[in-house]
Coordinates of C-alpha atoms in Angstrom, one line a residue:
X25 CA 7.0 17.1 28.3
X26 CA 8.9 15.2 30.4
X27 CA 12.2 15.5 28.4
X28 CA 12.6 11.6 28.1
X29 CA 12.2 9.4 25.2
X30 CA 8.7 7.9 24.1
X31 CA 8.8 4.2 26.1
X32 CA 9.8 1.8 23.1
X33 CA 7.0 0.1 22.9
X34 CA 4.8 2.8 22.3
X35 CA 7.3 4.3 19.9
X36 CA 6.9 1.0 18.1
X37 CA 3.8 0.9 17.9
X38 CA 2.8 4.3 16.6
X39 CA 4.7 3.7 13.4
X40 CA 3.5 0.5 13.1
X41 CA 0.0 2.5 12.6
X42 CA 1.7 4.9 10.3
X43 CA 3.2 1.9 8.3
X44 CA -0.2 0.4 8.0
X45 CA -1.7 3.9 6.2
X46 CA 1.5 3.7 4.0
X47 CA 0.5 0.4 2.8
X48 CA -2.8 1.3 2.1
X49 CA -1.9 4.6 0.2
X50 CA 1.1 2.8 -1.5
X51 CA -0.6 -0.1 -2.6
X52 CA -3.8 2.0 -3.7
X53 CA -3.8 2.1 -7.7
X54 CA -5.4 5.7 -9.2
X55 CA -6.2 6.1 -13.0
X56 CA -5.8 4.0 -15.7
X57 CA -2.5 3.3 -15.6
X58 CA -2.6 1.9 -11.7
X59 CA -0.3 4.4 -10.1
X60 CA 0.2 5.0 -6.5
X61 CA 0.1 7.1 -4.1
X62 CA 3.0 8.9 -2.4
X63 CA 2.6 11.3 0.7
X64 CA 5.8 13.3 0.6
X65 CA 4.8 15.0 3.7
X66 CA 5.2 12.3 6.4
X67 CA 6.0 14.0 10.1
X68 CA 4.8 14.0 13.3
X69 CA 2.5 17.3 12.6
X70 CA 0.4 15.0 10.3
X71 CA 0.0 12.6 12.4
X72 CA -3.3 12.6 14.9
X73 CA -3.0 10.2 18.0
X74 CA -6.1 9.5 19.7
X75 CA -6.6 8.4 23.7
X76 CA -7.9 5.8 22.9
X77 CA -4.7 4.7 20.9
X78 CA -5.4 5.6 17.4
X79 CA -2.9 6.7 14.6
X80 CA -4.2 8.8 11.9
X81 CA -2.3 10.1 9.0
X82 CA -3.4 13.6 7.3
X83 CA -2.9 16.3 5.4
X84 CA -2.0 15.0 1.6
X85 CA -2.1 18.4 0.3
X86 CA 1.5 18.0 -1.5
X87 CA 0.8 13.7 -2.0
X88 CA 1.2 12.9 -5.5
X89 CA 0.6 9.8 -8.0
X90 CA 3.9 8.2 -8.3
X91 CA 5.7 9.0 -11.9
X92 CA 3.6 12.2 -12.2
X93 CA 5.3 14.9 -11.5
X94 CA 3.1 17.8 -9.9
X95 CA 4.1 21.3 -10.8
X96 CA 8.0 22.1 -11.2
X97 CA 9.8 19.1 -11.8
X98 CA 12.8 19.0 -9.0
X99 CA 10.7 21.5 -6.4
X100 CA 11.2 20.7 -2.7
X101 CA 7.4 19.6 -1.5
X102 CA 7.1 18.7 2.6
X103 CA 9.3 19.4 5.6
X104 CA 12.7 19.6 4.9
X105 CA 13.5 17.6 8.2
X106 CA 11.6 14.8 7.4
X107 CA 12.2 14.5 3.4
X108 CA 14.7 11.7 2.1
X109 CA 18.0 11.9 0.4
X110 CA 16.5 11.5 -2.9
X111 CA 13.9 14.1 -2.4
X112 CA 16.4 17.6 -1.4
X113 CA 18.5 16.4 -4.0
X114 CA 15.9 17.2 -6.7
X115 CA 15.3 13.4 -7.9
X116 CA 12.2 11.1 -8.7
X117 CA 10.7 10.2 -5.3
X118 CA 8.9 7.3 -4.7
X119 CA 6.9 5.6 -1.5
X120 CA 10.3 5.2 -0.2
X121 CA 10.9 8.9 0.5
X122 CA 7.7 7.9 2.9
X123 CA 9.1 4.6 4.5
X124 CA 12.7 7.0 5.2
X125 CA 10.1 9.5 6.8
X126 CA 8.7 7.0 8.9
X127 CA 11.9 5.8 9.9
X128 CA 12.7 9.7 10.9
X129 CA 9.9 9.4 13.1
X130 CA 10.8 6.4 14.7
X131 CA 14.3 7.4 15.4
X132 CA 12.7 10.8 17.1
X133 CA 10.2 9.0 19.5
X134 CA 13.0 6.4 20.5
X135 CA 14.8 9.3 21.3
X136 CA 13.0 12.3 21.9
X137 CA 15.6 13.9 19.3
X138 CA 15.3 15.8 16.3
X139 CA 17.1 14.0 14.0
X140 CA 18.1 16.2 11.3
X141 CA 18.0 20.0 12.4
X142 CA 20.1 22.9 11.5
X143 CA 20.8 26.7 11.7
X144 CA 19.1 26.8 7.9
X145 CA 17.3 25.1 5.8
X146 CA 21.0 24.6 3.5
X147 CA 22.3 22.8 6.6
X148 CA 19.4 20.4 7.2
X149 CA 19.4 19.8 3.6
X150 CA 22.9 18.7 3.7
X151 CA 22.3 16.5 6.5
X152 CA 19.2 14.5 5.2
X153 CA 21.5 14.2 1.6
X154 CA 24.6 12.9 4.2
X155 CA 21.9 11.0 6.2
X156 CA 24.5 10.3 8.7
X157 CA 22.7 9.2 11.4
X158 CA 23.6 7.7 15.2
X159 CA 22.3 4.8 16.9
X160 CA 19.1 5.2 18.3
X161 CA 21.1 3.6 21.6
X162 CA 23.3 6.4 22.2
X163 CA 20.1 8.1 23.3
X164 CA 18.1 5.5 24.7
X165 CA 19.6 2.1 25.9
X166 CA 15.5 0.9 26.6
X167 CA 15.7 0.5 22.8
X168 CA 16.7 -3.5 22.0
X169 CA 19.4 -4.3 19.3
X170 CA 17.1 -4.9 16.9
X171 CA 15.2 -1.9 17.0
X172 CA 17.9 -0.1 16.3
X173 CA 18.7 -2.0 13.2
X174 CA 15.4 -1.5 12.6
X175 CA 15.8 2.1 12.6
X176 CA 19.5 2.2 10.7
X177 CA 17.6 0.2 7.7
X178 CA 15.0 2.5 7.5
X179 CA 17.4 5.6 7.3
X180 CA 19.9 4.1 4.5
X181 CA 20.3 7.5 1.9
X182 CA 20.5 4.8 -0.3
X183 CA 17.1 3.6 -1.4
X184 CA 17.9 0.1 -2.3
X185 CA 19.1 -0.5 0.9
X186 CA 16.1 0.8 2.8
X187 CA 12.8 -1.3 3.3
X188 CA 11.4 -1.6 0.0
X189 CA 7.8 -1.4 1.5
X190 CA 5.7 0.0 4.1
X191 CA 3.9 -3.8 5.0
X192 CA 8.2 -4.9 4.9
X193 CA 9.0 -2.4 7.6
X194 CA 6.0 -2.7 9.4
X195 CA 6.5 -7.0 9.5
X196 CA 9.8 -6.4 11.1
X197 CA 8.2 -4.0 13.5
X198 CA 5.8 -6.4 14.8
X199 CA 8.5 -9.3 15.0
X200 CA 10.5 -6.5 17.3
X201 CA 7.2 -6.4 19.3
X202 CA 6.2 -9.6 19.5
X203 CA 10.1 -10.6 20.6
X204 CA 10.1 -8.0 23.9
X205 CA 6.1 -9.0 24.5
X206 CA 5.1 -5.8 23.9
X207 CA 1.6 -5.4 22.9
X208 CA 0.2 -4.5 19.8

């Protein structure tokens, strides 16, 4: 309400929560086969912050068990503005779709920003396939150096180049805390 950015700290530690639910969803096993569990849906509407400083994450009403697809294969499922690379372009998606969603978030409360936003939902497509994406700095100079490498990992279109786990992202998180004494 205030039109400035989330303090980093704070920032940090809300997706730190997030991360936490996307290792336990990730590394849940379902079925005979063991496969996981991805949200597809990850934004800032499905998450629940409590005044007493919880995170929740909801609403898995488009999740699916990684490998299977549900319904038509290639459909669009979750908010266009918070969907990877990999996921408008029509291909398999996997719990890293969630990790770049996280990092989405993370960008926004750093900078109270949309990151990706457009005239239509073609143009916001376009740019989450581009996912060209400026520092987290140029917006707010509260954030330290390393969280916005931080962010810039999280937000490679790229999957290999991202965080290959929520509990990977989340470690680095905590050292970023841990480094500017913010608590956790």
């Amino acid at each position: 309400k205030a039109g400035t950015p989330m303090p980093p700290a704070a920032s940090t530690y809300i997706v730190i929560c997030l991360l936490k639910a996307l290792d336990y969803i990730h590394r849940a096993k379902v079925g005979e086969g063991g496969a996981t569990i991805v949200h597809r849906d990850v934004n800032p509407a499905n998450l629940l912050l409590s005044i007493g400083g919880d995170v929740k994450l909801t609403d898995f009403g488009v999740a699916e068990v990684e490998g299977v697809m549900r319904g038509d294969a290639g459909a669009l499922r979750g908010t266009i503005a918070y969907m990877s690379p990999e996921s408008v372009l029509g291909q398999a998606v996997d719990h890293r779709a969630d990790l770049f969603a996280a990092g989405i978030i993370l960008w926004e409360l750093y900078t109270n920003q949309r990151l990706f936003s457009g005239n239509s939902e073609m143009e916001m497509m376009h740019k989450v396939r581009d996912a060209r994406v400026c520092s987290v700095q140029r917006f707010n100079s509260e954030v330290p150096d390393m969280g916005a490498q931080i962010v810039r990992k999280a937000l490679f279109a790229d999957r290999a180049l991202r965080f290959q786990s929520a509990a990977e992202f989340q470690k680095s998180l905590e050292v970023l805390a841990r480094r500017n004494g913010w608590p956790m």
